[in-house]
Coordinates of C-alpha atoms in Angstrom, one line a residue:
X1 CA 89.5 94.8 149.4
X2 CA 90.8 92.3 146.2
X3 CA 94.3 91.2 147.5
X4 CA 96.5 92.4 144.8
X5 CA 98.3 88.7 144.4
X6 CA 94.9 87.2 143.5
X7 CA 94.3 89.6 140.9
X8 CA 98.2 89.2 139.4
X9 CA 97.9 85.4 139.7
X10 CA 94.8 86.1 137.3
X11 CA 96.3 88.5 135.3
X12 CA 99.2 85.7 134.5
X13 CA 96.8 82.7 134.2
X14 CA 95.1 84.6 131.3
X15 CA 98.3 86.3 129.4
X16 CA 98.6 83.6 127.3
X17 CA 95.3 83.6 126.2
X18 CA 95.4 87.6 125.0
X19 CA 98.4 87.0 122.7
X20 CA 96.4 84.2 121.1
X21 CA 93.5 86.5 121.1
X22 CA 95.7 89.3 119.3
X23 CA 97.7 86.9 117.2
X24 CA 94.2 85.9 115.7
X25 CA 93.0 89.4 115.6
X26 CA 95.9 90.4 114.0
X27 CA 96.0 87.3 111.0
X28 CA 92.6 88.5 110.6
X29 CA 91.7 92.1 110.5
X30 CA 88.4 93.5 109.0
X31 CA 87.9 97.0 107.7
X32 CA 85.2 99.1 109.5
X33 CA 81.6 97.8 109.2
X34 CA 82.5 94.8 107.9
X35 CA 83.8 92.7 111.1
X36 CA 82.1 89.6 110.8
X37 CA 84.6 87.5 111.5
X38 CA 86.1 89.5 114.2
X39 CA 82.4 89.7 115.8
X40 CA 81.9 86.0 115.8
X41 CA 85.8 85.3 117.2
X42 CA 84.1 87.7 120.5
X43 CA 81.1 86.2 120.6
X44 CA 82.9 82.7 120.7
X45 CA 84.8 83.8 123.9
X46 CA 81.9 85.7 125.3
X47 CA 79.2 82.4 125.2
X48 CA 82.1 80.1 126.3
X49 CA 82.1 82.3 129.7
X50 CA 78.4 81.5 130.3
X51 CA 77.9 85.6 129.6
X52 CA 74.8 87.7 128.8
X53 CA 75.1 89.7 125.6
X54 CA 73.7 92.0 123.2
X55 CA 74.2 92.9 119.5
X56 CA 74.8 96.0 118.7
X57 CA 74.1 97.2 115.2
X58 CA 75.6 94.4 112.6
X59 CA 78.9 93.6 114.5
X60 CA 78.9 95.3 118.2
X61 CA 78.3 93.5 121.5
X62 CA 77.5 94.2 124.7
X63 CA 78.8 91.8 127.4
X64 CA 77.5 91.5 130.8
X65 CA 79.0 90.4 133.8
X66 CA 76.7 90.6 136.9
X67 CA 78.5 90.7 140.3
X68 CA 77.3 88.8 143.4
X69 CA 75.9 91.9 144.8
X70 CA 74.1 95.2 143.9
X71 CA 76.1 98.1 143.0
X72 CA 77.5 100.6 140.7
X73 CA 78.1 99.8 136.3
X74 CA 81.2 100.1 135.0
X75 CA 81.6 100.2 130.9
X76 CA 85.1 99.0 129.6
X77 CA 85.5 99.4 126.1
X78 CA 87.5 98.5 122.6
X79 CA 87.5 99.3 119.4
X80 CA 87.5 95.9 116.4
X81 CA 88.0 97.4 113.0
X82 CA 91.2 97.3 111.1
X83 CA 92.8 99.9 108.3
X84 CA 93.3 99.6 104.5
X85 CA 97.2 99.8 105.1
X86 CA 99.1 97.2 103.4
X87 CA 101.6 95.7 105.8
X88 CA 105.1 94.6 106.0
X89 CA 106.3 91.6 107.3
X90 CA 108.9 93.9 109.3
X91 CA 109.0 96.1 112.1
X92 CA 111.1 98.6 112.2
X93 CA 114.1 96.1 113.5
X94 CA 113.1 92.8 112.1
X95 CA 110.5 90.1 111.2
X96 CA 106.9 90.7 113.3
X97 CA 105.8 87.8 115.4
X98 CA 102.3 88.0 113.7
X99 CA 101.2 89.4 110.3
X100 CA 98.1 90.2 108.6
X101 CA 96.3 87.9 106.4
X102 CA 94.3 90.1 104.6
X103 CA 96.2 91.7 101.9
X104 CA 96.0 95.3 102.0
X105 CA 94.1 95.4 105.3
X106 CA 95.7 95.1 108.5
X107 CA 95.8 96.1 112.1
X108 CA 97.8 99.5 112.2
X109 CA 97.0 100.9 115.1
X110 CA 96.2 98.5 117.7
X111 CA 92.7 97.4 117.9
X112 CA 93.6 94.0 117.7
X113 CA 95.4 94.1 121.2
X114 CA 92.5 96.3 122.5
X115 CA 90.1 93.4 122.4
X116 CA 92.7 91.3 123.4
X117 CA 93.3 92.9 126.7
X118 CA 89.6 93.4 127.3
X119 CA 88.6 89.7 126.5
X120 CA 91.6 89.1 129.3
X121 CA 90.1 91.5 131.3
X122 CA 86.4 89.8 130.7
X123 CA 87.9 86.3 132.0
X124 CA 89.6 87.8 134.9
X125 CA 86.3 89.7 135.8
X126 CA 84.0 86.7 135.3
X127 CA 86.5 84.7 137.7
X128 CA 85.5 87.3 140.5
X129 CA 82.0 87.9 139.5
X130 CA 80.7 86.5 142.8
X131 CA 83.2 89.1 144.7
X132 CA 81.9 92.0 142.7
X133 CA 79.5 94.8 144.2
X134 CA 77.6 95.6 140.4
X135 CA 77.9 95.0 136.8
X136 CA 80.2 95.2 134.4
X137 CA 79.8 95.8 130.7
X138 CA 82.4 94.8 128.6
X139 CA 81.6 96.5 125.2
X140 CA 83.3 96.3 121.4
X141 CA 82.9 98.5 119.4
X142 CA 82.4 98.3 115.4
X143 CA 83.2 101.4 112.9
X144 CA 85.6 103.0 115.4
X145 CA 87.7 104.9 112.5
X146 CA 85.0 105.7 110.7
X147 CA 82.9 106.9 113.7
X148 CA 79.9 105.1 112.3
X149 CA 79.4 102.6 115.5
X150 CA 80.0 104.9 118.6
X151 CA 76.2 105.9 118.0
X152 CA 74.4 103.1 118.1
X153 CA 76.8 101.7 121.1
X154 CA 76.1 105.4 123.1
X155 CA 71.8 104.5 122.1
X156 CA 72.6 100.7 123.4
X157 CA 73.9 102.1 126.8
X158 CA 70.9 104.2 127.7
X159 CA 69.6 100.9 128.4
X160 CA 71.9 100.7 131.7
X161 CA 72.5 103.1 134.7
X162 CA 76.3 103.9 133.9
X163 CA 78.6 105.1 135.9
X164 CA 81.8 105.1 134.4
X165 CA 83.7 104.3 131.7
X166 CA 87.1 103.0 130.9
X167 CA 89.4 102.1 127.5
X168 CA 92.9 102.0 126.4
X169 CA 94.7 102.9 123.7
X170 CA 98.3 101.8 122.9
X171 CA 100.7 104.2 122.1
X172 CA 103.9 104.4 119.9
X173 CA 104.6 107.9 121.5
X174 CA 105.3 106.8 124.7
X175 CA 107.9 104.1 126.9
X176 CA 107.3 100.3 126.1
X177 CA 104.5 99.3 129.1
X178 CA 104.4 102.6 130.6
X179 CA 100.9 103.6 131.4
X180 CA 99.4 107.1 131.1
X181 CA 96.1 108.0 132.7
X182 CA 96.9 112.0 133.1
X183 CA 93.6 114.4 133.3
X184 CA 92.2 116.6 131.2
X185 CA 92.6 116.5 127.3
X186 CA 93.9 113.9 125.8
X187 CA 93.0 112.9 122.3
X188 CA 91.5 115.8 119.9
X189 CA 88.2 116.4 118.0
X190 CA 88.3 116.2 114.1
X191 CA 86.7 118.0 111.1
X192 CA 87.1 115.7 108.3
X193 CA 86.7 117.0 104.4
X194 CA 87.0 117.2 100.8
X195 CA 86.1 120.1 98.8
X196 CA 85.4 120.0 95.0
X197 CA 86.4 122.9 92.9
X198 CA 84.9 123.2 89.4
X199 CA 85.9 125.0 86.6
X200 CA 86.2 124.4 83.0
X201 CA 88.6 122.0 81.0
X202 CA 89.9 122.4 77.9
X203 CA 93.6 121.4 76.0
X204 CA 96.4 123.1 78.0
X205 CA 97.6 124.9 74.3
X206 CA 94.6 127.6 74.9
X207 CA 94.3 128.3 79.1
X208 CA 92.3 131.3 78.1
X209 CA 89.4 129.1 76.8
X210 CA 89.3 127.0 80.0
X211 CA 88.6 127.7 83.8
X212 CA 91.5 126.0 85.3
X213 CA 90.3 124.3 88.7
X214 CA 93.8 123.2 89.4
X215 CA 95.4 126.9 89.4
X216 CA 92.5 127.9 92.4
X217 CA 92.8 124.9 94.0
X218 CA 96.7 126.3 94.5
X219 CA 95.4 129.4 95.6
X220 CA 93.1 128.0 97.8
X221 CA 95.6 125.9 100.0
X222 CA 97.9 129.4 99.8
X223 CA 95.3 131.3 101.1
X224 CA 94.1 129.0 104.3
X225 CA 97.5 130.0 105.8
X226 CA 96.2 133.4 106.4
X227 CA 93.1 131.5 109.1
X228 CA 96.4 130.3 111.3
X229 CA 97.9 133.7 111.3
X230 CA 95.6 135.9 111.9
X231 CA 92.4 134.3 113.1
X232 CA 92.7 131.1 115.3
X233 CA 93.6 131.9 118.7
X234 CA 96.7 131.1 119.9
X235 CA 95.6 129.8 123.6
X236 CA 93.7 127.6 121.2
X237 CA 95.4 124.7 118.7
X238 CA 93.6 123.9 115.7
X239 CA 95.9 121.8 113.4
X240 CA 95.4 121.4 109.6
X241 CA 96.6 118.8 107.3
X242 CA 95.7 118.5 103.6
X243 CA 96.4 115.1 102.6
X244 CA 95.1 114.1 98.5
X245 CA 94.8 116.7 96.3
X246 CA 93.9 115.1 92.4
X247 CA 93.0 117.2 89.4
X248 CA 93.3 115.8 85.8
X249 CA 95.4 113.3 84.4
X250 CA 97.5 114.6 81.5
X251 CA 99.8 117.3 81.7
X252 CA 98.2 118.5 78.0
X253 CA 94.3 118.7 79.1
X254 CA 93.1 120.9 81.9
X255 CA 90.2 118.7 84.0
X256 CA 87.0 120.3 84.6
X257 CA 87.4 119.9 88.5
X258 CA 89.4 118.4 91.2
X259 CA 89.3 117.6 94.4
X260 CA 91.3 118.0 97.8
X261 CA 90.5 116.4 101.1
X262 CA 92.5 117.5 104.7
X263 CA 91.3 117.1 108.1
X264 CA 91.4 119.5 111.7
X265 CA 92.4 118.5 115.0
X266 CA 91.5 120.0 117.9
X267 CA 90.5 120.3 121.5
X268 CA 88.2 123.6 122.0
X269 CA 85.1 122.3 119.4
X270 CA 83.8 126.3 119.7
X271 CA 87.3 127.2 117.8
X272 CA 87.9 124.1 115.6
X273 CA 83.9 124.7 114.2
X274 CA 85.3 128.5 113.6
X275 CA 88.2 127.9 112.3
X276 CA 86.2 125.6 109.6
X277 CA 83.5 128.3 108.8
X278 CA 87.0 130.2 108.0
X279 CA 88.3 127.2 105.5
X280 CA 84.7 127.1 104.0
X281 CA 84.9 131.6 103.2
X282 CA 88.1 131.1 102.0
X283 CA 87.3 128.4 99.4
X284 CA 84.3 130.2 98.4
X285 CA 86.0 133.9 97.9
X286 CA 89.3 132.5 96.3
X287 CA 87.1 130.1 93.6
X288 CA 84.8 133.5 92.9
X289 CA 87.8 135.0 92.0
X290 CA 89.1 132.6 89.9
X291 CA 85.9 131.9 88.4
X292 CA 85.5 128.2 90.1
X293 CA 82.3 127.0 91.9
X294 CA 83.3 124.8 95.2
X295 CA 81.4 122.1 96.8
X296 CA 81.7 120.8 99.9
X297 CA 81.2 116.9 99.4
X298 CA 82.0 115.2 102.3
X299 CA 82.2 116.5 105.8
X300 CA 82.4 114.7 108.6
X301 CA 83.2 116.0 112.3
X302 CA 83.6 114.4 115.5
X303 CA 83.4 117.0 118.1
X304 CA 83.8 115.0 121.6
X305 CA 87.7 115.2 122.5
X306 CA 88.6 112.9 124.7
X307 CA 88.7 114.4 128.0
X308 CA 89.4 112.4 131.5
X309 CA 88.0 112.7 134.1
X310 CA 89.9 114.0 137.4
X311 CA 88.6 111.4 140.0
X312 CA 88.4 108.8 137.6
X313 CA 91.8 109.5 136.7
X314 CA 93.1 109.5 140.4
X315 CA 91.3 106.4 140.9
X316 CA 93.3 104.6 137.9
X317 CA 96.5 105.9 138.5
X318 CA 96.3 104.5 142.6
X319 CA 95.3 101.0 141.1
X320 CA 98.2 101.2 138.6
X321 CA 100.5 102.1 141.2
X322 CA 99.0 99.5 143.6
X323 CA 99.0 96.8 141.0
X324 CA 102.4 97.6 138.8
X325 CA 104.0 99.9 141.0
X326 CA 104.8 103.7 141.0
X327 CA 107.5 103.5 138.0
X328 CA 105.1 101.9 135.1
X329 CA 102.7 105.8 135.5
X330 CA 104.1 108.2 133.0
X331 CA 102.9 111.8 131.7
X332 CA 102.7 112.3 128.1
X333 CA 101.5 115.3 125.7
X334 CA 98.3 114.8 124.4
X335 CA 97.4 113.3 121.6
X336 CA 96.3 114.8 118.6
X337 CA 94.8 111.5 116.8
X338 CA 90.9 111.4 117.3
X339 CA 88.9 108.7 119.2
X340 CA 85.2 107.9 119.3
X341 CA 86.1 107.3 123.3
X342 CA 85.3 111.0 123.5
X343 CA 81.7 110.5 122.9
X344 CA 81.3 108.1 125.9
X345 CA 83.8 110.4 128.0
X346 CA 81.3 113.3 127.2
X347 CA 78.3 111.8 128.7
X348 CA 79.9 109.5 131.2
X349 CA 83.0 110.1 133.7
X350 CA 85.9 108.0 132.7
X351 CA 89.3 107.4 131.4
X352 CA 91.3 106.5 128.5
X353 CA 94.4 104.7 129.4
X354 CA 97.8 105.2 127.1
X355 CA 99.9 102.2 126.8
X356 CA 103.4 102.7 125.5
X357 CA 104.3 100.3 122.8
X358 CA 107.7 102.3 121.8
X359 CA 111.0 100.1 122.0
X360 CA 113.1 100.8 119.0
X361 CA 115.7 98.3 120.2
X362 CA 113.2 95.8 119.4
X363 CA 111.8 97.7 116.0
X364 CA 108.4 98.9 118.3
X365 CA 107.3 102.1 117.7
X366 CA 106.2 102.7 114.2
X367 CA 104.0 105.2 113.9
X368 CA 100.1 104.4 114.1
X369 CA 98.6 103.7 110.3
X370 CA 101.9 102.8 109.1
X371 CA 102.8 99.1 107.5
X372 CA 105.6 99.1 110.0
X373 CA 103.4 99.5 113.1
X374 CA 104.0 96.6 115.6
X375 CA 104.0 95.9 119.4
X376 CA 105.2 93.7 122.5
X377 CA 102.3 91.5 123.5
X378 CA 104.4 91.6 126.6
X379 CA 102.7 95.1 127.5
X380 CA 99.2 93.4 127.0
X381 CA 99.2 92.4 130.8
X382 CA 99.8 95.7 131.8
X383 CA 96.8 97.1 129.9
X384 CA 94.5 94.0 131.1
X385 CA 95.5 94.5 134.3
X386 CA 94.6 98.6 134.7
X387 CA 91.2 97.9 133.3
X388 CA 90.7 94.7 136.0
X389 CA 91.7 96.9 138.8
X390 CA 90.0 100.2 137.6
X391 CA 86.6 97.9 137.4
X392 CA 87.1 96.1 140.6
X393 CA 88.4 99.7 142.6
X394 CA 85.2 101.4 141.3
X395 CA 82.6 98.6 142.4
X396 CA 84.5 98.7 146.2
X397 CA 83.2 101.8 146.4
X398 CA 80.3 101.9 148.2

C-alpha cells in the first residue's frame, strides 16, 4: 500500500504548480469549441511529462500514464471550456487574485481549477508510474456546457478497457474544502429549448387585424403551470425555468412572432421526457386557440444524470478520510445543474467528487455563471489529492 506521507509530500511539491496552472486558465478562458489555446497550454504540460496522448476531436486529449505493472484503467476527467459571462474584478468581498482576460468570457464555474487539479494529479501519478498496477487516462474534455465533446471523448474510450471513472466539480453550495462523494444522484438531466410562436403583426392601433404572438406566448407560460400540478409525479422532481422571452420591439407595432427559451432539470429521464411531451401539447393547444402556429427550434436534451456509484463511492470516501481525515467528507443535497459526467457515469462505474468553494468571509461563494464567481486555490490540493488516491486505491486492487 502507497504510504500516505509520500503521496502528501507529492501533493505539496505540486500545489504550486496547479495555482499557476489555474491562474493561467483563468487569464485565459475560451468558450466551448473554441479552446485552442487552453488545448495547447495541456498539451504543453502533458509532452513535458514524457506522456502518450491522443486528440480528441479539435481540442480534447487523452493522456496516458502506464503503470509498472498490468492491471485495471482508471479515467480521471475535466472539463476546459469557459462561459460568455462578463466578469468583475471582485468577489463577493473584495479584489480576485486572478481575472479574466478575455472580455466578456471568463471562467464561471470552475473549469479552470478542474484541469488544474487534474494536471496536479497527472504529475503526481507520473511520479509513481513505476508503483502503479495499470493505466491511467487522464482525459480533458472540450464542449462541456454545450455537451458537444462528451461524444466524441465516450467514442475515444471504447478504445480502452475501462474500469472506472472519476471527476470533480467545485461547488459554491457547500463548506470551503469540504469534499462530497455521497451515492446515488447527484447532478440532474436537462431538456434545453426554445419555442417560436407565430402569428401575425400589424400597428397596435387595430389588434383585431393582427394575430398577436405575444398575448399566446402569455398564455402559454400561464398554462405550463397546470403540467406541475396535476401531472408530474410528486416522488418525481422535474424543475422548469423559462429564462428569455423576446417578441417585438416597439410598444406601437405587434411582431409577427417571438420566441421563449427555458430549460428542465431532472433526475428520473422517463418523467423529465413526459413532462416535455406535456410542454410541447400545451404550446400546441394554447397557440390553436389563439390562432398562432409554434415551432420547436432548438431542443437539446442530455438525459444521463449523474449518478455515483456505491462501491466507487465507498472507495473514495476511505481514501478521503485516509488522506485528509474524517472532518474534510460532507453530505450535500444534490445538485440540480447538469454535467456531461453523467454520460461516462452511465456506461462506466465512478464518481463525481464536490468540492466546496463557499467562504463568504473571504467573498467565496458566488453562485456558478455569475461575474462574482471566485474560489480558494487553497482547496485545489484537496481536490488533486482525492483523485491521486482514488486512482492509486483502485489499481491496489487486485
Amino acid at each position: 500500500m502507497m504510504e500516505r506521507e509520500q503521496l502528501t509530500a507529492l501533493l505539496h511539491e505540486v500545489e504550486p504548480q496547479m495555482r499557476a496552472y489555474r491562474r493561467w486558465f483563468h487569464e485565459h478562458p475560451e468558450l466551448s469549441g473554441i479552446e485552442k489555446e487552453t488545448s495547447a497550454k495541456i498539451l504543453e504540460v502533458v509532452k513535458a511529462q514524457g506522456l502518450s496522448w491522443e486528440m480528441v476531436g479539435d481540442y480534447g486529449i487523452i493522456a496516458r500514464i502506464e503503470g509498472g505493472f498490468e492491471g485495471k484503467t482508471v479515467v480521471l476527467r475535466a472539463d476546459m471550456d469557459a462561459l460568455p459571462v462578463k466578469e468583475s474584478r471582485e468577489n463577493l468581498s473584495g479584489e480576485k487574485v486572478s481575472v479574466s482576460g478575455n472580455d466578456g468570457v471568463s471562467h464561471a464555474c470552475g473549469h479552470d481549477a478542474h484541469m488544474a487539479m487534474m494536471l496536479g494529479a497527472m504529475l503526481v501519478l507520473n511520479r509513481l508510474k513505476s508503483q502503479l498496477h495499470g493505466t491511467v487516462l487522464v482525459v480533458f474534455e472540450q464542449a462541456e456546457e454545450t455537451g458537444r465533446g462528451v461524444d466524441q471523448m465516450m467514442e475515444a474510450l471504447k478504445r480502452y478497457p475501462v474500469d472506472t471513472c472519476y471527476a470533480t466539480h467545485v461547488y459554491a453550495g457547500l463548506e470551503n474544502g469540504r469534499l462530497c462523494v455521497q451515492p446515488g444522484e447527484r447532478m440532474a438531466a436537462l431538456t434545453s429549448f426554445t419555442i417560436r410562436v407565430k402569428g401575425k403583426g400589424g400597428h397596435a392601433s387595430r389588434p383585431d387585424l393582427t394575430v398577436n404572438p405575444l398575448m399566446c406566448m402569455a398564455q402559454i407560460l400561464v398554462n405550463l403551470n397546470s403540467i406541475w400540478t396535476g401531472e408530474i409525479n410528486p416522488a418525481k422532481t422535474v424543475t422548469l425555468g423559462i429564462g428569455a422571452m423576446k417578441c417585438g420591439e416597439k410598444g406601437n407595432v405587434i411582431a409577427d412572432e417571438g420566441t421563449f427559451s427555458g430549460t428542465m432539470r431532472y433526475f428520473d429521464v422517463e418523467e423529465g421526457k413526459k413532462a416535455f411531451e406535456s410542454v410541447k401539447r400545451v404550446c400546441m393547444l394554447v397557440a390553436e386557440a389563439h390562432r398562432c402556429t409554434v415551432e420547436f427550434e432548438r431542443i437539446l436534451q442530455a438525459d444521463c444524470s449523474v449518478i455515483n456509484d456505491v462501491s466507487c463511492s465507498e472507495r473514495a470516501a476511505s481514501g478521503i478520510r485516509e488522506l485528509f481525515g474524517e472532518e474534510v467528507l460532507a453530505d450535500c443535497e444534490p445538485w440540480f445543474a447538469t454535467e456531461s459526467m453523467g454520460v461516462y457515469l452511465a456506461k462506466y462505474p465512478g464518481v463525481l467528487a464536490f468540492l466546496g468553494i463557499r467562504d463568504e468571509e473571504h467573498g467565496y461563494g458566488a453562485g456558478h455563471h455569475t461575474k462574482e464567481f471566485d474560489l480558494d486555490e487553497g482547496v485545489l490540493i484537496r481536490g488533486c489529492g482525492a483523485a491521486v488516491k482514488y486512482a492509486v486505491d483502485t489499481l491496489e486492487e487486485r
